[in-house]
Amino acid sequence: DSYIRQMEAIYQKNPDIESYISIGGFNSPSKAMQFISLKSLDNRSRSEMEILQSIKMQSRQLTGVNVNLSPGTSPLMWFSGADGANVSLRVMSAVDYKSLHAIMQRLLEKAQKYPGFSYVDNSLKWDGSQFDVGINREKAAAAHVSMQDITGTISTLLAGRNTGHFEYDGNLYDIIVQMNMSALSNPDIISQLYVRSAENKMVPLSGLISIQETSSPETLPHYNRLRSDTLHASLMPGYTIADAVNFLQKISQDVLPDNARYEFEGEAKNYLDSSSKMNVTFLLALIFIYLVLVAQFENFVDPFIILLTVPFAIIGALLTLKLAGGSLNIYSDIALVTLIGLIAKHGILITEFANYQRSLGKSVEESVIEAAKLRLRPILMTTAAMVLGALPLAFATGSGAETRHQIGWVVVGGLLLGTFFSLFVVPVTYAAFARSRVVSQHQKIATFTQESENA
């Protein structure tokens, strides 16, 4: 509670913080959780990360406490792991908790050397206090006191026992026997208790028991029927979830024994799940667009030529995203899928018109050169329109601007680089692959009809 008050004093002096709430004893008497609400962007001068760094520097001046700060309300964060961490790694094993704790300490030593982590810690702490009560069986037998009487007396007076019920004013109440709170707060109260012997005498427990204070975990977590502990880490600015996941996977394979396994949680788990799903999504998007183009061009070569520009567009999108300080997430993934359809239109314009020129009897070289020249202006105008339409997303401000930045920069960078390469790749590839293919009469009529409609 004292550390909570000191942190709240820091928040009260920060003009960019609108409100905060504190939860003392979060999962453990030695932990607390605090949630901070910032003022809107229009009413503050600093960004979220700048405020975070300011609070972090002030919290480091507090001795005796570890403070972990994380942007838990960021639009890019679907779900945070425990303790507000960006990356959570759960380690599971059938060994005892002390052995598991030793394994986690070796893993922590490796993780703390990674420069991308601003905070690294684990959940299983041996900082809880408990009292081990040992009963001297020989003294208890000499005093004619049974083990059941000793354990029953301690259990009743400390934990409480329901001994019956009574009715009052139409309501039924439990009768609970227990010491008062002032006695329960005294660790030495057990030695001051008495127990009744078989001879109906009151025997002091202090002569029959010994008490030793030891340390133990506050909780004993399990996961999938195995003992578990969780590593929590917060990322430094400039590092991504992908970097942290790759690093933790590498050190886990080196440090963890054969009888232990691990599983990511929180944002790291969402990243791995979305990455695997997005790979399938990209593949299905390419297959679907390819099949649609096959149906339109009535062959398998032209769609292949058109989609050759897609890798260049994706490279441009990823480079632009990295230069803009973005990261791969659900919003950038949506923009990449959209980019596949946008960049394919350039190849369609050149390939379709080249086929029409060939249907008029021109050679492959003449057809592709004529198509590249006449379709240059529509391609550039289409690219300019789409890039200018995406720039407001790339330079958006206000609440939720981070999500729009991802979409805007992916579209802008992917279209610019993809358009540049499409002006060279599509004509050259068409000239190389179209020599062995003859434009059918049906395709001539379809192409001529489509060209007439375009004109």
Short mmCIF file of N, CA and C in Angstrom, two decimals, residues 286-434:
data_model
loop_
_atom_site.label_atom_id
_atom_site.label_comp_id
_atom_site.label_asym_id
_atom_site.label_seq_id
_atom_site.Cartn_x
_atom_site.Cartn_y
_atom_site.Cartn_z
N LEU A 286 -4.32 -15.10 -52.98
CA LEU A 286 -3.62 -15.25 -54.26
C LEU A 286 -4.30 -16.29 -55.14
N ILE A 287 -4.70 -17.41 -54.54
CA ILE A 287 -5.36 -18.44 -55.33
C ILE A 287 -6.69 -17.95 -55.88
N PHE A 288 -7.45 -17.24 -55.06
CA PHE A 288 -8.75 -16.74 -55.50
C PHE A 288 -8.59 -15.73 -56.63
N ILE A 289 -7.66 -14.79 -56.48
CA ILE A 289 -7.45 -13.80 -57.54
C ILE A 289 -6.93 -14.48 -58.81
N TYR A 290 -6.05 -15.45 -58.63
CA TYR A 290 -5.53 -16.16 -59.80
C TYR A 290 -6.65 -16.87 -60.55
N LEU A 291 -7.55 -17.54 -59.85
CA LEU A 291 -8.65 -18.25 -60.49
C LEU A 291 -9.61 -17.29 -61.18
N VAL A 292 -9.86 -16.14 -60.57
CA VAL A 292 -10.72 -15.15 -61.21
C VAL A 292 -10.09 -14.66 -62.50
N LEU A 293 -8.76 -14.42 -62.49
CA LEU A 293 -8.07 -13.96 -63.69
C LEU A 293 -8.03 -15.06 -64.75
N VAL A 294 -7.90 -16.31 -64.30
CA VAL A 294 -7.93 -17.42 -65.27
C VAL A 294 -9.27 -17.45 -65.99
N ALA A 295 -10.34 -17.25 -65.22
CA ALA A 295 -11.66 -17.24 -65.85
C ALA A 295 -11.82 -16.06 -66.80
N GLN A 296 -11.20 -14.93 -66.47
CA GLN A 296 -11.33 -13.75 -67.33
C GLN A 296 -10.51 -13.89 -68.61
N PHE A 297 -9.26 -14.35 -68.49
CA PHE A 297 -8.37 -14.43 -69.66
C PHE A 297 -8.43 -15.79 -70.37
N GLU A 298 -9.10 -16.75 -69.74
CA GLU A 298 -9.27 -18.07 -70.33
C GLU A 298 -7.94 -18.77 -70.62
N ASN A 299 -6.94 -18.54 -69.80
CA ASN A 299 -5.66 -19.24 -69.89
C ASN A 299 -4.97 -19.12 -68.55
N PHE A 300 -3.89 -19.88 -68.37
CA PHE A 300 -3.18 -19.90 -67.09
C PHE A 300 -1.91 -19.07 -67.10
N VAL A 301 -1.50 -18.55 -68.26
CA VAL A 301 -0.25 -17.82 -68.37
C VAL A 301 -0.42 -16.36 -67.99
N ASP A 302 -1.44 -15.69 -68.55
CA ASP A 302 -1.62 -14.27 -68.29
C ASP A 302 -1.83 -13.96 -66.80
N PRO A 303 -2.64 -14.71 -66.06
CA PRO A 303 -2.76 -14.44 -64.61
C PRO A 303 -1.44 -14.58 -63.88
N PHE A 304 -0.61 -15.54 -64.31
CA PHE A 304 0.70 -15.70 -63.68
C PHE A 304 1.56 -14.46 -63.92
N ILE A 305 1.53 -13.92 -65.13
CA ILE A 305 2.29 -12.71 -65.46
C ILE A 305 1.81 -11.53 -64.62
N ILE A 306 0.50 -11.41 -64.48
CA ILE A 306 -0.07 -10.29 -63.73
C ILE A 306 0.34 -10.33 -62.26
N LEU A 307 0.31 -11.51 -61.65
CA LEU A 307 0.58 -11.63 -60.21
C LEU A 307 2.07 -11.63 -59.88
N LEU A 308 2.95 -11.56 -60.87
CA LEU A 308 4.38 -11.47 -60.58
C LEU A 308 4.76 -10.18 -59.88
N THR A 309 3.94 -9.15 -60.03
CA THR A 309 4.24 -7.87 -59.38
C THR A 309 3.86 -7.86 -57.90
N VAL A 310 3.09 -8.85 -57.45
CA VAL A 310 2.65 -8.87 -56.06
C VAL A 310 3.82 -8.96 -55.08
N PRO A 311 4.83 -9.83 -55.28
CA PRO A 311 5.95 -9.86 -54.33
C PRO A 311 6.67 -8.53 -54.21
N PHE A 312 6.83 -7.80 -55.32
CA PHE A 312 7.50 -6.50 -55.26
C PHE A 312 6.67 -5.50 -54.46
N ALA A 313 5.36 -5.55 -54.63
CA ALA A 313 4.49 -4.65 -53.87
C ALA A 313 4.55 -4.95 -52.37
N ILE A 314 4.58 -6.24 -52.02
CA ILE A 314 4.66 -6.60 -50.60
C ILE A 314 5.99 -6.17 -50.00
N ILE A 315 7.08 -6.33 -50.77
CA ILE A 315 8.39 -5.87 -50.28
C ILE A 315 8.37 -4.38 -50.03
N GLY A 316 7.80 -3.60 -50.97
CA GLY A 316 7.70 -2.16 -50.78
C GLY A 316 6.87 -1.79 -49.58
N ALA A 317 5.78 -2.55 -49.36
CA ALA A 317 4.93 -2.27 -48.20
C ALA A 317 5.65 -2.53 -46.89
N LEU A 318 6.40 -3.64 -46.82
CA LEU A 318 7.11 -3.98 -45.58
C LEU A 318 8.25 -3.01 -45.31
N LEU A 319 8.96 -2.59 -46.36
CA LEU A 319 10.04 -1.61 -46.16
C LEU A 319 9.49 -0.28 -45.68
N THR A 320 8.39 0.17 -46.28
CA THR A 320 7.79 1.43 -45.86
C THR A 320 7.28 1.33 -44.43
N LEU A 321 6.69 0.20 -44.09
CA LEU A 321 6.18 0.01 -42.73
C LEU A 321 7.31 0.05 -41.71
N LYS A 322 8.45 -0.54 -42.06
CA LYS A 322 9.60 -0.52 -41.14
C LYS A 322 10.17 0.89 -40.99
N LEU A 323 10.27 1.62 -42.10
CA LEU A 323 10.79 2.99 -42.04
C LEU A 323 9.85 3.91 -41.25
N ALA A 324 8.56 3.63 -41.31
CA ALA A 324 7.58 4.46 -40.59
C ALA A 324 7.45 4.07 -39.13
N GLY A 325 8.18 3.04 -38.70
CA GLY A 325 8.12 2.61 -37.31
C GLY A 325 6.93 1.74 -36.98
N GLY A 326 6.28 1.16 -38.00
CA GLY A 326 5.14 0.29 -37.75
C GLY A 326 5.56 -1.14 -37.50
N SER A 327 4.58 -2.02 -37.38
CA SER A 327 4.85 -3.43 -37.12
C SER A 327 3.76 -4.26 -37.78
N LEU A 328 4.03 -5.54 -37.91
CA LEU A 328 3.03 -6.44 -38.49
C LEU A 328 1.96 -6.74 -37.44
N ASN A 329 0.73 -6.44 -37.76
CA ASN A 329 -0.40 -6.68 -36.88
C ASN A 329 -1.63 -6.89 -37.74
N ILE A 330 -2.78 -6.96 -37.12
CA ILE A 330 -4.01 -7.26 -37.84
C ILE A 330 -4.32 -6.18 -38.88
N TYR A 331 -3.99 -4.92 -38.57
CA TYR A 331 -4.30 -3.83 -39.49
C TYR A 331 -3.38 -3.85 -40.71
N SER A 332 -2.10 -4.08 -40.51
CA SER A 332 -1.20 -4.19 -41.65
C SER A 332 -1.49 -5.43 -42.48
N ASP A 333 -1.96 -6.50 -41.84
CA ASP A 333 -2.32 -7.71 -42.59
C ASP A 333 -3.52 -7.44 -43.51
N ILE A 334 -4.50 -6.72 -43.00
CA ILE A 334 -5.65 -6.36 -43.83
C ILE A 334 -5.21 -5.52 -45.03
N ALA A 335 -4.30 -4.57 -44.77
CA ALA A 335 -3.82 -3.72 -45.86
C ALA A 335 -3.04 -4.52 -46.90
N LEU A 336 -2.29 -5.54 -46.47
CA LEU A 336 -1.54 -6.36 -47.42
C LEU A 336 -2.47 -7.17 -48.32
N VAL A 337 -3.54 -7.69 -47.75
CA VAL A 337 -4.51 -8.42 -48.57
C VAL A 337 -5.16 -7.49 -49.58
N THR A 338 -5.48 -6.26 -49.14
CA THR A 338 -6.05 -5.27 -50.06
C THR A 338 -5.07 -4.91 -51.16
N LEU A 339 -3.80 -4.83 -50.81
CA LEU A 339 -2.77 -4.44 -51.77
C LEU A 339 -2.66 -5.45 -52.91
N ILE A 340 -2.89 -6.72 -52.64
CA ILE A 340 -2.80 -7.74 -53.69
C ILE A 340 -3.79 -7.43 -54.81
N GLY A 341 -5.02 -7.07 -54.44
CA GLY A 341 -6.01 -6.74 -55.45
C GLY A 341 -5.72 -5.45 -56.17
N LEU A 342 -5.16 -4.46 -55.45
CA LEU A 342 -4.89 -3.17 -56.08
C LEU A 342 -3.76 -3.26 -57.10
N ILE A 343 -2.68 -3.94 -56.74
CA ILE A 343 -1.51 -3.97 -57.62
C ILE A 343 -1.76 -4.88 -58.83
N ALA A 344 -2.66 -5.86 -58.70
CA ALA A 344 -2.94 -6.74 -59.83
C ALA A 344 -3.61 -5.99 -60.99
N LYS A 345 -4.27 -4.89 -60.69
CA LYS A 345 -4.96 -4.13 -61.74
C LYS A 345 -3.99 -3.59 -62.78
N HIS A 346 -2.76 -3.22 -62.39
CA HIS A 346 -1.78 -2.70 -63.34
C HIS A 346 -1.42 -3.76 -64.38
N GLY A 347 -1.17 -4.98 -63.91
CA GLY A 347 -0.86 -6.05 -64.84
C GLY A 347 -2.01 -6.37 -65.77
N ILE A 348 -3.24 -6.25 -65.22
CA ILE A 348 -4.40 -6.51 -66.07
C ILE A 348 -4.49 -5.51 -67.22
N LEU A 349 -4.22 -4.25 -66.94
CA LEU A 349 -4.30 -3.22 -67.99
C LEU A 349 -3.32 -3.50 -69.12
N ILE A 350 -2.07 -3.84 -68.77
CA ILE A 350 -1.06 -4.07 -69.81
C ILE A 350 -1.33 -5.37 -70.55
N THR A 351 -1.59 -6.45 -69.80
CA THR A 351 -1.77 -7.76 -70.43
C THR A 351 -3.00 -7.78 -71.33
N GLU A 352 -4.10 -7.21 -70.86
CA GLU A 352 -5.33 -7.22 -71.64
C GLU A 352 -5.17 -6.46 -72.95
N PHE A 353 -4.54 -5.29 -72.91
CA PHE A 353 -4.38 -4.51 -74.13
C PHE A 353 -3.36 -5.15 -75.07
N ALA A 354 -2.32 -5.80 -74.51
CA ALA A 354 -1.36 -6.50 -75.36
C ALA A 354 -2.03 -7.65 -76.10
N ASN A 355 -2.92 -8.37 -75.42
CA ASN A 355 -3.67 -9.43 -76.10
C ASN A 355 -4.52 -8.88 -77.24
N TYR A 356 -5.12 -7.73 -77.00
CA TYR A 356 -5.94 -7.11 -78.06
C TYR A 356 -5.08 -6.73 -79.26
N GLN A 357 -3.88 -6.19 -79.01
CA GLN A 357 -2.99 -5.83 -80.10
C GLN A 357 -2.56 -7.08 -80.88
N ARG A 358 -2.33 -8.17 -80.19
CA ARG A 358 -1.94 -9.40 -80.88
C ARG A 358 -3.11 -9.94 -81.72
N SER A 359 -4.33 -9.73 -81.23
CA SER A 359 -5.49 -10.19 -82.01
C SER A 359 -5.63 -9.44 -83.32
N LEU A 360 -4.99 -8.27 -83.39
CA LEU A 360 -5.02 -7.49 -84.63
C LEU A 360 -3.92 -7.92 -85.60
N GLY A 361 -3.12 -8.90 -85.19
CA GLY A 361 -2.08 -9.42 -86.06
C GLY A 361 -0.69 -8.91 -85.79
N LYS A 362 -0.49 -8.12 -84.77
CA LYS A 362 0.83 -7.58 -84.46
C LYS A 362 1.67 -8.63 -83.75
N SER A 363 2.99 -8.43 -83.81
CA SER A 363 3.90 -9.36 -83.13
C SER A 363 3.85 -9.14 -81.63
N VAL A 364 4.51 -10.07 -80.90
CA VAL A 364 4.53 -9.97 -79.44
C VAL A 364 5.22 -8.70 -78.99
N GLU A 365 6.39 -8.38 -79.59
CA GLU A 365 7.14 -7.19 -79.20
C GLU A 365 6.33 -5.93 -79.48
N GLU A 366 5.74 -5.85 -80.66
CA GLU A 366 4.96 -4.66 -81.01
C GLU A 366 3.74 -4.52 -80.08
N SER A 367 3.12 -5.63 -79.77
CA SER A 367 1.91 -5.58 -78.93
C SER A 367 2.24 -5.12 -77.52
N VAL A 368 3.30 -5.66 -76.93
CA VAL A 368 3.62 -5.31 -75.55
C VAL A 368 4.16 -3.90 -75.44
N ILE A 369 4.91 -3.44 -76.44
CA ILE A 369 5.41 -2.06 -76.42
C ILE A 369 4.25 -1.08 -76.55
N GLU A 370 3.33 -1.38 -77.46
CA GLU A 370 2.17 -0.51 -77.65
C GLU A 370 1.31 -0.49 -76.39
N ALA A 371 1.14 -1.65 -75.74
CA ALA A 371 0.34 -1.72 -74.51
C ALA A 371 1.00 -0.95 -73.38
N ALA A 372 2.33 -1.07 -73.27
CA ALA A 372 3.03 -0.36 -72.20
C ALA A 372 2.95 1.15 -72.38
N LYS A 373 3.00 1.63 -73.64
CA LYS A 373 2.94 3.06 -73.89
C LYS A 373 1.54 3.62 -73.65
N LEU A 374 0.51 2.94 -74.19
CA LEU A 374 -0.84 3.46 -74.09
C LEU A 374 -1.45 3.29 -72.70
N ARG A 375 -0.96 2.31 -71.96
CA ARG A 375 -1.50 2.09 -70.62
C ARG A 375 -0.68 2.75 -69.51
N LEU A 376 0.38 3.46 -69.88
CA LEU A 376 1.21 4.11 -68.88
C LEU A 376 0.42 5.17 -68.12
N ARG A 377 -0.29 6.03 -68.83
CA ARG A 377 -1.02 7.10 -68.18
C ARG A 377 -2.15 6.57 -67.28
N PRO A 378 -2.99 5.61 -67.73
CA PRO A 378 -4.01 5.07 -66.80
C PRO A 378 -3.41 4.43 -65.55
N ILE A 379 -2.26 3.73 -65.71
CA ILE A 379 -1.63 3.10 -64.55
C ILE A 379 -1.15 4.16 -63.56
N LEU A 380 -0.48 5.20 -64.08
CA LEU A 380 0.03 6.25 -63.19
C LEU A 380 -1.11 7.02 -62.53
N MET A 381 -2.19 7.27 -63.28
CA MET A 381 -3.33 7.98 -62.70
C MET A 381 -4.02 7.13 -61.63
N THR A 382 -4.14 5.84 -61.89
CA THR A 382 -4.75 4.95 -60.89
C THR A 382 -3.90 4.89 -59.62
N THR A 383 -2.58 4.76 -59.80
CA THR A 383 -1.68 4.72 -58.64
C THR A 383 -1.73 6.02 -57.86
N ALA A 384 -1.71 7.16 -58.58
CA ALA A 384 -1.75 8.45 -57.90
C ALA A 384 -3.04 8.62 -57.10
N ALA A 385 -4.16 8.18 -57.68
CA ALA A 385 -5.43 8.31 -56.98
C ALA A 385 -5.45 7.47 -55.71
N MET A 386 -4.94 6.25 -55.80
CA MET A 386 -4.97 5.37 -54.63
C MET A 386 -3.96 5.81 -53.57
N VAL A 387 -2.78 6.28 -54.00
CA VAL A 387 -1.78 6.75 -53.04
C VAL A 387 -2.27 8.00 -52.32
N LEU A 388 -2.82 8.95 -53.08
CA LEU A 388 -3.34 10.17 -52.46
C LEU A 388 -4.51 9.86 -51.53
N GLY A 389 -5.28 8.84 -51.88
CA GLY A 389 -6.37 8.45 -50.99
C GLY A 389 -5.90 7.80 -49.72
N ALA A 390 -4.71 7.17 -49.75
CA ALA A 390 -4.19 6.50 -48.55
C ALA A 390 -3.33 7.40 -47.68
N LEU A 391 -2.86 8.53 -48.23
CA LEU A 391 -2.01 9.43 -47.44
C LEU A 391 -2.70 9.98 -46.19
N PRO A 392 -3.99 10.34 -46.26
CA PRO A 392 -4.64 10.78 -45.00
C PRO A 392 -4.62 9.72 -43.91
N LEU A 393 -4.65 8.43 -44.29
CA LEU A 393 -4.54 7.38 -43.29
C LEU A 393 -3.13 7.33 -42.71
N ALA A 394 -2.12 7.51 -43.57
CA ALA A 394 -0.73 7.43 -43.13
C ALA A 394 -0.37 8.57 -42.19
N PHE A 395 -0.98 9.75 -42.39
CA PHE A 395 -0.66 10.92 -41.56
C PHE A 395 -1.80 11.28 -40.62
N ALA A 396 -2.63 10.30 -40.28
CA ALA A 396 -3.78 10.56 -39.42
C ALA A 396 -3.33 10.94 -38.02
N THR A 397 -4.13 11.74 -37.36
CA THR A 397 -3.88 12.14 -35.97
C THR A 397 -5.14 11.88 -35.16
N GLY A 398 -5.01 11.98 -33.85
CA GLY A 398 -6.15 11.78 -32.98
C GLY A 398 -6.18 10.37 -32.42
N SER A 399 -7.26 10.08 -31.71
CA SER A 399 -7.40 8.78 -31.07
C SER A 399 -7.52 7.68 -32.13
N GLY A 400 -6.78 6.58 -31.91
CA GLY A 400 -6.81 5.46 -32.84
C GLY A 400 -6.01 5.67 -34.10
N ALA A 401 -5.16 6.73 -34.13
CA ALA A 401 -4.39 7.01 -35.34
C ALA A 401 -3.38 5.91 -35.64
N GLU A 402 -2.91 5.20 -34.59
CA GLU A 402 -1.93 4.14 -34.82
C GLU A 402 -2.45 3.06 -35.75
N THR A 403 -3.73 2.75 -35.65
CA THR A 403 -4.30 1.71 -36.50
C THR A 403 -4.37 2.16 -37.95
N ARG A 404 -4.72 3.43 -38.18
CA ARG A 404 -4.82 3.94 -39.55
C ARG A 404 -3.45 4.09 -40.18
N HIS A 405 -2.43 4.39 -39.37
CA HIS A 405 -1.07 4.52 -39.90
C HIS A 405 -0.63 3.22 -40.58
N GLN A 406 -0.93 2.09 -39.94
CA GLN A 406 -0.50 0.80 -40.49
C GLN A 406 -1.08 0.57 -41.88
N ILE A 407 -2.38 0.82 -42.02
CA ILE A 407 -3.04 0.61 -43.30
C ILE A 407 -2.52 1.58 -44.35
N GLY A 408 -2.38 2.86 -43.97
CA GLY A 408 -1.96 3.88 -44.93
C GLY A 408 -0.57 3.63 -45.49
N TRP A 409 0.40 3.34 -44.62
CA TRP A 409 1.77 3.17 -45.09
C TRP A 409 1.94 1.90 -45.91
N VAL A 410 1.21 0.85 -45.60
CA VAL A 410 1.28 -0.37 -46.39
C VAL A 410 0.78 -0.12 -47.81
N VAL A 411 -0.34 0.58 -47.94
CA VAL A 411 -0.90 0.85 -49.27
C VAL A 411 0.01 1.80 -50.05
N VAL A 412 0.50 2.85 -49.41
CA VAL A 412 1.35 3.83 -50.09
C VAL A 412 2.65 3.18 -50.57
N GLY A 413 3.38 2.54 -49.67
CA GLY A 413 4.66 1.94 -50.03
C GLY A 413 4.51 0.80 -51.02
N GLY A 414 3.49 -0.05 -50.83
CA GLY A 414 3.29 -1.17 -51.74
C GLY A 414 2.92 -0.74 -53.14
N LEU A 415 2.07 0.28 -53.26
CA LEU A 415 1.66 0.75 -54.59
C LEU A 415 2.80 1.43 -55.34
N LEU A 416 3.58 2.25 -54.63
CA LEU A 416 4.66 2.97 -55.30
C LEU A 416 5.70 2.00 -55.86
N LEU A 417 6.20 1.10 -55.02
CA LEU A 417 7.21 0.16 -55.49
C LEU A 417 6.61 -0.86 -56.46
N GLY A 418 5.39 -1.32 -56.17
CA GLY A 418 4.76 -2.28 -57.05
C GLY A 418 4.47 -1.72 -58.43
N THR A 419 4.06 -0.46 -58.49
CA THR A 419 3.80 0.18 -59.79
C THR A 419 5.09 0.33 -60.59
N PHE A 420 6.16 0.72 -59.91
CA PHE A 420 7.44 0.90 -60.59
C PHE A 420 7.88 -0.40 -61.26
N PHE A 421 7.80 -1.50 -60.54
CA PHE A 421 8.24 -2.78 -61.10
C PHE A 421 7.24 -3.34 -62.11
N SER A 422 5.97 -3.05 -61.91
CA SER A 422 4.98 -3.57 -62.86
C SER A 422 5.20 -2.99 -64.26
N LEU A 423 5.71 -1.76 -64.37
CA LEU A 423 5.97 -1.15 -65.67
C LEU A 423 7.11 -1.85 -66.41
N PHE A 424 7.92 -2.61 -65.71
CA PHE A 424 9.05 -3.32 -66.33
C PHE A 424 8.84 -4.83 -66.32
N VAL A 425 8.38 -5.35 -65.19
CA VAL A 425 8.27 -6.80 -65.05
C VAL A 425 7.18 -7.37 -65.95
N VAL A 426 6.02 -6.74 -65.97
CA VAL A 426 4.91 -7.28 -66.76
C VAL A 426 5.22 -7.30 -68.26
N PRO A 427 5.71 -6.21 -68.88
CA PRO A 427 6.02 -6.28 -70.32
C PRO A 427 7.10 -7.31 -70.65
N VAL A 428 8.18 -7.36 -69.83
CA VAL A 428 9.27 -8.30 -70.11
C VAL A 428 8.78 -9.74 -69.96
N THR A 429 8.03 -10.02 -68.89
CA THR A 429 7.52 -11.38 -68.68
C THR A 429 6.50 -11.76 -69.74
N TYR A 430 5.69 -10.81 -70.16
CA TYR A 430 4.71 -11.10 -71.20
C TYR A 430 5.42 -11.46 -72.51
N ALA A 431 6.47 -10.71 -72.83
CA ALA A 431 7.20 -11.00 -74.06
C ALA A 431 7.86 -12.36 -74.01
N ALA A 432 8.27 -12.80 -72.81
CA ALA A 432 8.95 -14.09 -72.68
C ALA A 432 7.98 -15.26 -72.72
N PHE A 433 6.80 -15.11 -72.14
CA PHE A 433 5.87 -16.24 -72.03
C PHE A 433 4.82 -16.26 -73.13
N ALA A 434 4.57 -15.14 -73.77
CA ALA A 434 3.48 -15.08 -74.74
C ALA A 434 3.84 -15.61 -76.11
#
